[in-house]
Amino acid sequence: MSDATVLTPGELAARARRIVRDQNTWRGSQTLNLIASENLVSPGVAELTVSDFSHRYAEGEVGKRYYEGTRYVDEVEDLCEKTFNRMFGSEYSNVKPLSGAQANLAVFMGLAKPGDDVASLDVPNGGHISYREFGAAGCRGLTVNNIPFNPAEFTVDTEGLAQLLQSKKKTLRVVTLGGSLILFPHPVREVSRLVSEYFPEGDVVVHYDAAHVFGLIAGGRFQDPFSEGAKVVSSSTHKTFPGPQGGVVLAKSLDAKKTSDIRKAVFPGLVSNHHLHRLPALLYAAAEMMEFGSAYADQTIRNAKRLAKSLHDHGFKVVGESRGFTESHQVAFDSSDMGGGSRTSSLLASANIITNKNLLPGEPLKNSRDPSGIRIGVQEVTRIGMKEAEMDSIAELFHELLHLHADASAVAAKALKLRQEFPRIHFTFT
Ligand SMILES: Cc1ncc(COP(=O)(O)O)c(C=O)c1O
């Protein structure tokens, strides 16, 4: 794949430039990007990502740094933290984590010690690898318990969870909701009520991983985990929330000791310098969401619902039918009858339609290399201005390719044409 051993330094430098040009052209403007964890940033966010902040260090907290020269870092970090508190109703905000997985590790480090128990959804039921035994939670030495899940209803089995809480009275520290496959809100209110009932002393924290739905929450169109009883919310800043790649931890009604333990887990625990170039871009993205977030989240969810319905009408086995397919930016379908997730996602990619293969609820984890599902997210195509009519067109392309076995290059040409009708990013300042 690589000829790195023979290229001259000049050729390597030219290659780096060419790779970026090709990536920008191909993924940036020629494909229908339906990866549920991605987004396009606006020109304003892109512009603010490249600055002198890229070269600087600012270990420490706002106003209490270990380095000189941090006047503007303090200004922008303080504004980010306060803006996130304002948008999400939190009392504490930390924008230092470099990613959502790192934010989750900070939560686990702050709230639990090695040997403690935590509970989260298993990966096939939507849980992210970072709160499983082979991810961040395992790296912290935690014992990971599965939150029981009802795959038919696509929701947490709260009766089963009550039994788990009862059986882990002494060692449980964190219950994590949220996930990577999240079609519907999670029962945060019911789970918070159960946790308060079983742990009245407050030793167990309800944590909500909002990585996927952060932009929808910001727009006020998805569940508000804090008002439903979660005390800690972690997230990526670049999925439905269209910011630079990074992470965030927010807290509300969390006792001072636990808040401080999370803060220390982030710095000096996991982050030395927090890659400062993200911060002005993050602030800009937050401002975009304050101004345009409701309209964006609204259209995103409308588009997801329409795409799900349209795929269903074309005979796809769309997940979550009994609950109206989706309440988020995601749609998932079972592709077993078309050769499974690996074959289907790769065929779609050959037609300029980028998705990912995904385990579906109830499926064994061992299927992860070739799971049965396809996961789709419509937030990026929504950001470029697509609406319900285009969702029908996309469903039609899926149908032509996967059911009618149309030539992939013919479908690719149609996908390209559709993509190029939408050259501009919407929901941003002009
Ligand atoms: C629910 C959830 N949490 C956390 C993460 C990790 O986020 P990041 O890629 O920013 O580390 C992901 C990644 O897709 C995710 O789906």
Short mmCIF file of C-alpha atoms and ligand atoms in Angstrom, two decimals:
data_model
loop_
_atom_site.label_atom_id
_atom_site.label_comp_id
_atom_site.label_asym_id
_atom_site.label_seq_id
_atom_site.Cartn_x
_atom_site.Cartn_y
_atom_site.Cartn_z
CA MET A 1 0.00 0.00 0.00
CA SER A 2 2.78 2.42 0.88
CA ASP A 3 6.01 3.34 -0.87
CA ALA A 4 7.27 5.40 2.11
CA THR A 5 10.64 3.67 2.10
CA VAL A 6 11.59 4.96 -1.35
CA LEU A 7 10.02 8.41 -1.55
CA THR A 8 12.26 11.46 -1.18
CA PRO A 9 11.37 14.08 1.45
CA GLY A 10 10.14 16.38 -1.34
CA GLU A 11 7.94 13.62 -2.73
CA LEU A 12 6.54 12.84 0.71
CA ALA A 13 5.67 16.51 1.25
CA ALA A 14 3.97 16.70 -2.15
CA ARG A 15 2.16 13.45 -1.37
CA ALA A 16 0.80 14.89 1.87
CA ARG A 17 -0.67 17.82 -0.07
CA ARG A 18 -2.11 15.57 -2.75
CA ILE A 19 -3.73 13.25 -0.19
CA VAL A 20 -5.51 16.19 1.42
CA ARG A 21 -6.67 17.48 -1.97
CA ASP A 22 -8.04 14.07 -2.88
CA GLN A 23 -9.74 13.58 0.48
CA ASN A 24 -11.35 17.02 0.26
CA THR A 25 -12.64 16.35 -3.22
CA TRP A 26 -13.78 12.79 -2.70
CA ARG A 27 -15.19 12.63 0.84
CA GLY A 28 -15.83 16.37 1.04
CA SER A 29 -17.82 16.85 -2.13
CA GLN A 30 -18.38 13.70 -4.15
CA THR A 31 -19.95 11.20 -1.77
CA LEU A 32 -23.25 11.05 0.03
CA ASN A 33 -21.85 10.81 3.53
CA LEU A 34 -24.22 8.92 5.79
CA ILE A 35 -21.80 8.00 8.58
CA ALA A 36 -23.76 8.65 11.77
CA SER A 37 -20.75 9.85 13.81
CA GLU A 38 -19.46 12.50 11.41
CA ASN A 39 -20.35 15.95 10.22
CA LEU A 40 -19.07 18.75 8.08
CA VAL A 41 -17.84 21.85 9.84
CA SER A 42 -18.85 25.23 8.49
CA PRO A 43 -16.31 27.48 6.76
CA GLY A 44 -16.25 29.58 9.95
CA VAL A 45 -15.36 26.59 12.12
CA ALA A 46 -12.79 25.39 9.58
CA GLU A 47 -11.16 28.80 9.40
CA LEU A 48 -10.89 29.12 13.18
CA THR A 49 -9.32 25.68 13.54
CA VAL A 50 -6.04 26.83 12.01
CA SER A 51 -4.40 29.53 14.11
CA ASP A 52 -1.56 30.35 16.46
CA PHE A 53 -3.41 28.34 19.11
CA SER A 54 -2.24 25.22 17.23
CA HIS A 55 1.30 25.81 18.47
CA ARG A 56 0.70 26.66 22.13
CA TYR A 57 0.46 25.05 25.52
CA ALA A 58 -1.83 25.95 28.40
CA GLU A 59 -1.66 23.27 31.08
CA GLY A 60 -3.92 24.03 34.01
CA GLU A 61 -7.31 25.66 34.44
CA VAL A 62 -8.66 29.01 33.25
CA GLY A 63 -6.80 31.75 35.17
CA LYS A 64 -4.52 29.15 36.83
CA ARG A 65 -2.04 28.05 34.19
CA TYR A 66 1.41 26.58 34.46
CA TYR A 67 2.51 28.56 31.39
CA GLU A 68 2.69 32.25 30.54
CA GLY A 69 1.16 33.72 27.39
CA THR A 70 -2.28 32.17 27.87
CA ARG A 71 -4.45 35.30 28.04
CA TYR A 72 -6.52 34.39 24.96
CA VAL A 73 -6.64 30.70 25.82
CA ASP A 74 -8.22 31.69 29.11
CA GLU A 75 -10.70 33.93 27.34
CA VAL A 76 -11.82 31.33 24.82
CA GLU A 77 -11.84 28.36 27.21
CA ASP A 78 -13.87 30.30 29.77
CA LEU A 79 -16.36 31.31 27.07
CA CYS A 80 -16.61 27.70 25.84
CA GLU A 81 -17.27 26.37 29.35
CA LYS A 82 -19.87 29.01 30.16
CA THR A 83 -21.55 28.69 26.78
CA PHE A 84 -21.86 24.91 27.20
CA ASN A 85 -23.33 25.38 30.67
CA ARG A 86 -25.81 27.85 29.21
CA MET A 87 -26.78 25.58 26.31
CA PHE A 88 -27.05 22.31 28.22
CA GLY A 89 -28.14 23.51 31.67
CA SER A 90 -25.00 22.16 33.37
CA GLU A 91 -23.16 23.73 36.29
CA TYR A 92 -19.74 22.36 35.41
CA SER A 93 -18.20 22.04 31.99
CA ASN A 94 -14.82 20.77 30.85
CA VAL A 95 -13.82 21.12 27.20
CA LYS A 96 -10.33 19.70 27.61
CA PRO A 97 -10.93 16.05 26.61
CA LEU A 98 -9.57 15.43 23.14
CA SER A 99 -12.32 13.00 22.22
CA GLY A 100 -15.53 11.44 23.41
CA ALA A 101 -13.81 8.21 24.42
CA GLN A 102 -11.30 10.17 26.50
CA ALA A 103 -14.18 12.10 28.09
CA ASN A 104 -15.72 8.76 29.06
CA LEU A 105 -12.45 7.53 30.53
CA ALA A 106 -12.26 10.73 32.61
CA VAL A 107 -15.78 10.08 33.90
CA PHE A 108 -14.85 6.52 34.88
CA MET A 109 -11.58 7.62 36.48
CA GLY A 110 -13.33 10.36 38.43
CA LEU A 111 -16.25 8.29 39.64
CA ALA A 112 -14.93 4.76 40.10
CA LYS A 113 -11.78 3.01 41.19
CA PRO A 114 -10.31 -0.23 39.88
CA GLY A 115 -12.43 -3.19 40.98
CA ASP A 116 -15.67 -1.17 41.14
CA ASP A 117 -18.69 -2.07 39.03
CA VAL A 118 -20.22 0.02 36.27
CA ALA A 119 -23.22 -0.72 34.05
CA SER A 120 -23.75 0.12 30.39
CA LEU A 121 -25.37 -1.23 27.26
CA ASP A 122 -23.57 -3.99 25.43
CA VAL A 123 -22.23 -3.02 21.98
CA PRO A 124 -24.92 -4.85 19.93
CA ASN A 125 -27.55 -2.96 21.93
CA GLY A 126 -25.96 0.37 21.07
CA GLY A 127 -23.27 0.71 23.74
CA HIS A 128 -19.97 2.26 22.72
CA ILE A 129 -16.72 0.33 23.08
CA SER A 130 -15.38 2.94 25.53
CA TYR A 131 -17.69 1.80 28.31
CA ARG A 132 -17.06 -1.85 27.84
CA GLU A 133 -14.47 -4.22 29.31
CA PHE A 134 -12.23 -3.94 26.22
CA GLY A 135 -12.46 -0.13 26.16
CA ALA A 136 -11.92 2.76 28.57
CA ALA A 137 -13.89 1.15 31.41
CA GLY A 138 -11.75 -1.99 31.18
CA CYS A 139 -8.57 0.12 31.03
CA ARG A 140 -9.65 1.65 34.35
CA GLY A 141 -9.95 -1.90 35.78
CA LEU A 142 -13.72 -1.68 36.20
CA THR A 143 -16.08 -4.62 36.10
CA VAL A 144 -18.56 -3.96 33.33
CA ASN A 145 -22.16 -5.14 33.71
CA ASN A 146 -24.70 -5.21 30.91
CA ILE A 147 -27.74 -3.05 31.29
CA PRO A 148 -30.55 -5.44 30.29
CA PHE A 149 -32.12 -4.43 27.00
CA ASN A 150 -35.33 -5.27 25.20
CA PRO A 151 -34.33 -5.53 21.52
CA ALA A 152 -37.91 -5.79 20.28
CA GLU A 153 -38.81 -2.44 21.83
CA PHE A 154 -35.31 -1.09 21.38
CA THR A 155 -35.15 0.13 24.95
CA VAL A 156 -33.62 -0.53 28.35
CA ASP A 157 -35.33 -3.25 30.34
CA THR A 158 -35.83 -1.27 33.54
CA GLU A 159 -37.09 -4.27 35.54
CA GLY A 160 -33.92 -6.16 34.66
CA LEU A 161 -31.88 -3.11 35.56
CA ALA A 162 -33.55 -2.94 38.99
CA GLN A 163 -32.36 -6.50 39.66
CA LEU A 164 -28.85 -5.56 38.59
CA LEU A 165 -28.86 -2.54 40.91
CA GLN A 166 -30.03 -4.73 43.78
CA SER A 167 -27.28 -7.29 43.13
CA LYS A 168 -24.51 -4.68 43.00
CA LYS A 169 -25.49 -2.65 46.05
CA LYS A 170 -21.95 -2.45 47.39
CA THR A 171 -19.78 -1.99 44.34
CA LEU A 172 -21.71 -0.18 41.61
CA ARG A 173 -20.55 3.37 40.88
CA VAL A 174 -21.77 4.47 37.45
CA VAL A 175 -24.75 3.68 35.25
CA THR A 176 -24.07 4.83 31.70
CA LEU A 177 -26.88 5.49 29.24
CA GLY A 178 -26.63 6.77 25.69
CA GLY A 179 -24.94 4.97 22.84
CA SER A 180 -23.63 4.66 19.33
CA LEU A 181 -26.77 3.14 17.93
CA ILE A 182 -29.41 5.36 19.49
CA LEU A 183 -32.65 5.54 17.58
CA PHE A 184 -34.84 6.59 20.50
CA PRO A 185 -34.34 8.48 23.76
CA HIS A 186 -33.21 6.31 26.65
CA PRO A 187 -35.32 6.08 29.82
CA VAL A 188 -33.06 8.44 31.78
CA ARG A 189 -35.89 9.54 34.07
CA GLU A 190 -36.88 6.00 35.05
CA VAL A 191 -33.27 4.87 35.45
CA SER A 192 -32.44 7.94 37.58
CA ARG A 193 -35.46 7.23 39.76
CA LEU A 194 -34.37 3.59 40.22
CA VAL A 195 -30.80 4.62 41.02
CA SER A 196 -32.02 7.10 43.66
CA GLU A 197 -34.25 4.41 45.14
CA TYR A 198 -31.50 1.78 45.37
CA PHE A 199 -28.69 4.19 46.24
CA PRO A 200 -30.28 6.97 48.31
CA GLU A 201 -26.84 8.05 49.57
CA GLY A 202 -25.96 9.15 46.04
CA ASP A 203 -22.93 6.85 45.56
CA VAL A 204 -24.07 5.83 42.08
CA VAL A 205 -24.07 8.39 39.29
CA VAL A 206 -26.27 8.30 36.20
CA HIS A 207 -23.99 9.22 33.32
CA TYR A 208 -25.32 9.91 29.83
CA ASP A 209 -23.00 9.59 26.85
CA ALA A 210 -24.49 12.10 24.42
CA ALA A 211 -21.79 11.74 21.76
CA HIS A 212 -24.22 10.98 18.96
CA VAL A 213 -27.12 13.20 19.89
CA PHE A 214 -25.34 16.22 21.37
CA GLY A 215 -26.37 18.49 18.48
CA LEU A 216 -29.97 17.31 18.70
CA ILE A 217 -30.00 18.03 22.44
CA ALA A 218 -28.44 21.45 21.80
CA GLY A 219 -31.25 22.11 19.33
CA GLY A 220 -33.83 21.08 21.94
CA ARG A 221 -35.12 18.19 19.83
CA PHE A 222 -33.89 15.18 21.78
CA GLN A 223 -34.18 14.20 25.43
CA ASP A 224 -32.53 16.60 27.90
CA PRO A 225 -30.51 14.19 30.08
CA PHE A 226 -29.94 16.68 32.92
CA SER A 227 -33.59 17.56 33.39
CA GLU A 228 -34.34 13.81 33.36
CA GLY A 229 -31.93 13.14 36.23
CA ALA A 230 -28.48 12.42 34.76
CA LYS A 231 -25.69 14.07 36.72
CA VAL A 232 -22.89 13.71 34.22
CA VAL A 233 -23.00 14.05 30.44
CA SER A 234 -20.01 13.30 28.24
CA SER A 235 -19.81 13.81 24.52
CA SER A 236 -17.82 14.18 21.36
CA THR A 237 -18.08 17.64 19.83
CA HIS A 238 -18.21 16.55 16.19
CA LYS A 239 -21.07 14.18 15.46
CA THR A 240 -24.51 15.79 15.35
CA PHE A 241 -22.84 18.73 17.11
CA PRO A 242 -20.92 20.20 14.18
CA GLY A 243 -17.75 21.30 15.93
CA PRO A 244 -14.08 20.42 15.64
CA GLN A 245 -13.15 16.88 16.70
CA GLY A 246 -12.91 16.77 20.50
CA GLY A 247 -14.69 15.87 23.71
CA VAL A 248 -16.51 17.46 26.62
CA VAL A 249 -17.73 16.53 30.11
CA LEU A 250 -20.64 18.37 31.73
CA ALA A 251 -22.08 17.92 35.22
CA LYS A 252 -25.12 19.09 37.14
CA SER A 253 -26.15 18.50 40.77
CA LEU A 254 -23.00 16.42 41.21
CA ASP A 255 -21.31 16.75 44.58
CA ALA A 256 -18.20 18.92 44.72
CA LYS A 257 -15.84 16.01 45.46
CA LYS A 258 -16.99 13.97 42.47
CA THR A 259 -16.87 17.03 40.21
CA SER A 260 -13.36 17.74 41.36
CA ASP A 261 -12.37 14.09 40.85
CA ILE A 262 -13.56 14.28 37.23
CA ARG A 263 -11.69 17.56 36.74
CA LYS A 264 -8.50 15.98 38.08
CA ALA A 265 -9.03 12.89 35.93
CA VAL A 266 -9.06 15.15 32.86
CA PHE A 267 -6.11 17.29 33.96
CA PRO A 268 -3.56 16.26 35.04
CA GLY A 269 -4.88 12.71 34.60
CA LEU A 270 -5.49 12.27 30.91
CA VAL A 271 -4.70 15.53 29.17
CA SER A 272 -1.53 17.56 29.43
CA ASN A 273 -2.12 20.21 26.78
CA HIS A 274 -5.64 20.20 25.43
CA HIS A 275 -4.98 20.98 21.74
CA LEU A 276 -6.00 24.59 21.94
CA HIS A 277 -6.76 25.14 18.26
CA ARG A 278 -10.09 23.36 18.87
CA LEU A 279 -11.38 25.94 21.28
CA PRO A 280 -12.21 28.99 19.11
CA ALA A 281 -13.74 26.64 16.54
CA LEU A 282 -15.75 24.95 19.29
CA LEU A 283 -17.05 28.30 20.51
CA TYR A 284 -18.05 29.22 16.96
CA ALA A 285 -19.85 25.90 16.51
CA ALA A 286 -21.67 26.45 19.83
CA ALA A 287 -22.77 29.88 18.60
CA GLU A 288 -24.06 28.28 15.39
CA MET A 289 -26.04 25.79 17.42
CA MET A 290 -27.51 28.53 19.62
CA GLU A 291 -28.67 30.38 16.52
CA PHE A 292 -29.58 27.58 14.12
CA GLY A 293 -29.60 24.44 16.31
CA SER A 294 -33.39 24.04 16.56
CA ALA A 295 -33.95 24.31 12.82
CA TYR A 296 -31.02 21.97 12.12
CA ALA A 297 -32.08 19.36 14.69
CA ASP A 298 -35.67 19.57 13.50
CA GLN A 299 -34.78 18.96 9.87
CA THR A 300 -32.29 16.25 10.78
CA ILE A 301 -34.90 14.24 12.66
CA ARG A 302 -37.51 14.84 9.95
CA ASN A 303 -35.03 13.61 7.36
CA ALA A 304 -34.15 10.50 9.38
CA LYS A 305 -37.82 9.63 9.78
CA ARG A 306 -38.45 10.13 6.09
CA LEU A 307 -35.46 8.09 5.00
CA ALA A 308 -36.48 5.27 7.34
CA LYS A 309 -40.02 5.29 5.99
CA SER A 310 -38.86 5.45 2.41
CA LEU A 311 -36.42 2.56 2.88
CA HIS A 312 -39.18 0.60 4.60
CA ASP A 313 -41.54 1.30 1.69
CA HIS A 314 -38.87 -0.09 -0.64
CA GLY A 315 -38.84 -3.32 1.37
CA PHE A 316 -35.80 -2.74 3.59
CA LYS A 317 -35.99 -4.28 7.07
CA VAL A 318 -35.64 -1.01 8.96
CA VAL A 319 -35.06 -1.40 12.69
CA GLY A 320 -37.52 0.06 15.21
CA GLU A 321 -40.67 -0.20 13.12
CA SER A 322 -42.91 -0.66 16.17
CA ARG A 323 -41.72 2.72 17.47
CA GLY A 324 -41.79 4.64 14.19
CA PHE A 325 -38.20 3.72 13.16
CA THR A 326 -36.32 6.65 14.70
CA GLU A 327 -36.44 9.77 16.85
CA SER A 328 -32.80 10.68 16.23
CA HIS A 329 -30.49 11.33 13.27
CA GLN A 330 -29.99 7.59 12.78
CA VAL A 331 -31.64 4.89 10.73
CA ALA A 332 -30.60 1.23 10.81
CA PHE A 333 -31.62 -1.71 8.69
CA ASP A 334 -30.95 -5.43 8.66
CA SER A 335 -28.94 -6.36 5.59
CA SER A 336 -28.70 -10.12 6.24
CA ASP A 337 -30.79 -10.88 3.17
CA MET A 338 -28.40 -8.89 0.94
CA GLY A 339 -25.20 -10.53 2.11
CA GLY A 340 -24.69 -8.84 5.48
CA GLY A 341 -23.20 -5.57 6.68
CA SER A 342 -19.68 -5.91 5.24
CA ARG A 343 -20.82 -6.68 1.73
CA THR A 344 -23.63 -4.14 1.80
CA SER A 345 -21.58 -1.23 3.17
CA SER A 346 -18.78 -1.90 0.73
CA LEU A 347 -21.19 -2.09 -2.22
CA LEU A 348 -22.75 1.19 -1.12
CA ALA A 349 -19.30 2.80 -0.86
CA SER A 350 -18.53 1.70 -4.41
CA ALA A 351 -21.60 3.72 -5.39
CA ASN A 352 -20.40 6.88 -3.56
CA ILE A 353 -22.72 6.22 -0.59
CA ILE A 354 -20.76 6.02 2.64
CA THR A 355 -22.29 4.16 5.61
CA ASN A 356 -21.02 1.74 8.21
CA LYS A 357 -21.76 -1.86 9.02
CA ASN A 358 -23.19 -2.23 12.50
CA LEU A 359 -24.27 -4.86 14.99
CA LEU A 360 -28.00 -4.84 15.60
CA PRO A 361 -29.75 -5.32 18.95
CA GLY A 362 -29.69 -8.88 20.17
CA GLU A 363 -26.92 -9.93 17.77
CA PRO A 364 -23.83 -11.67 19.25
CA LEU A 365 -20.74 -9.49 19.69
CA LYS A 366 -18.68 -12.08 17.83
CA ASN A 367 -20.43 -10.94 14.62
CA SER A 368 -18.75 -7.55 14.83
CA ARG A 369 -16.50 -8.07 11.78
CA ASP A 370 -19.50 -8.92 9.65
CA PRO A 371 -22.57 -7.74 11.48
CA SER A 372 -26.03 -7.86 10.01
CA GLY A 373 -26.84 -4.19 10.11
CA ILE A 374 -26.20 -0.95 8.28
CA ARG A 375 -26.23 2.27 10.31
CA ILE A 376 -27.05 5.55 8.63
CA GLY A 377 -26.93 9.13 9.91
CA VAL A 378 -28.53 12.02 8.03
CA GLN A 379 -27.02 14.96 9.94
CA GLU A 380 -24.36 15.70 7.33
CA VAL A 381 -26.67 15.62 4.33
CA THR A 382 -29.05 17.79 6.35
CA ARG A 383 -26.26 20.31 6.95
CA ILE A 384 -25.80 20.69 3.22
CA GLY A 385 -29.49 21.46 2.82
CA MET A 386 -31.12 18.16 1.90
CA LYS A 387 -34.74 17.71 2.89
CA GLU A 388 -37.42 15.03 2.70
CA ALA A 389 -37.46 14.86 -1.11
CA GLU A 390 -33.75 14.06 -1.17
CA MET A 391 -34.28 11.35 1.46
CA ASP A 392 -36.65 9.69 -1.01
CA SER A 393 -33.97 9.97 -3.69
CA ILE A 394 -31.38 8.40 -1.41
CA ALA A 395 -33.74 5.53 -0.55
CA GLU A 396 -34.30 5.04 -4.28
CA LEU A 397 -30.53 4.75 -4.81
CA PHE A 398 -30.31 2.12 -2.05
CA HIS A 399 -33.16 0.23 -3.70
CA GLU A 400 -31.63 0.36 -7.19
CA LEU A 401 -28.26 -0.83 -5.94
CA LEU A 402 -29.21 -3.38 -3.30
CA HIS A 403 -32.52 -4.75 -4.56
CA LEU A 404 -32.48 -4.20 -8.32
CA HIS A 405 -28.73 -4.89 -8.58
CA ALA A 406 -28.11 -1.84 -10.75
CA ASP A 407 -24.55 -1.27 -11.85
CA ALA A 408 -22.62 0.40 -8.98
CA SER A 409 -21.04 2.93 -11.33
CA ALA A 410 -24.45 4.03 -12.60
CA VAL A 411 -25.68 4.52 -9.02
CA ALA A 412 -22.41 6.26 -8.14
CA ALA A 413 -23.01 8.78 -10.92
CA LYS A 414 -26.50 9.50 -9.58
CA ALA A 415 -25.19 9.84 -6.03
CA LEU A 416 -22.52 12.25 -7.22
CA LYS A 417 -25.05 14.32 -9.13
CA LEU A 418 -27.31 14.53 -6.08
CA ARG A 419 -24.40 15.47 -3.82
CA GLN A 420 -23.24 18.21 -6.16
CA GLU A 421 -26.63 19.90 -6.12
CA PHE A 422 -25.84 20.80 -2.48
CA PRO A 423 -22.47 22.54 -2.43
CA ARG A 424 -23.08 24.84 0.55
CA ILE A 425 -23.21 24.27 4.30
CA HIS A 426 -26.43 25.52 5.90
CA PHE A 427 -27.27 26.39 9.51
CA THR A 428 -24.31 28.74 9.84
CA PHE A 429 -23.61 32.47 9.82
CA THR A 430 -23.18 33.97 6.37
C1 LIG B 1 -21.70 6.85 21.96
C2 LIG B 1 -20.27 7.16 21.68
N1 LIG B 1 -19.50 7.60 22.68
C3 LIG B 1 -18.21 7.90 22.49
C4 LIG B 1 -17.64 7.78 21.25
C5 LIG B 1 -16.20 8.08 21.08
O1 LIG B 1 -16.07 9.34 20.57
P1 LIG B 1 -14.70 9.82 19.97
O2 LIG B 1 -14.59 9.19 18.64
O3 LIG B 1 -14.86 11.30 19.94
O4 LIG B 1 -13.62 9.38 20.90
C6 LIG B 1 -18.40 7.35 20.17
C7 LIG B 1 -17.78 7.25 18.83
O5 LIG B 1 -18.34 7.17 17.81
C8 LIG B 1 -19.75 7.02 20.39
O6 LIG B 1 -20.51 6.56 19.41
#
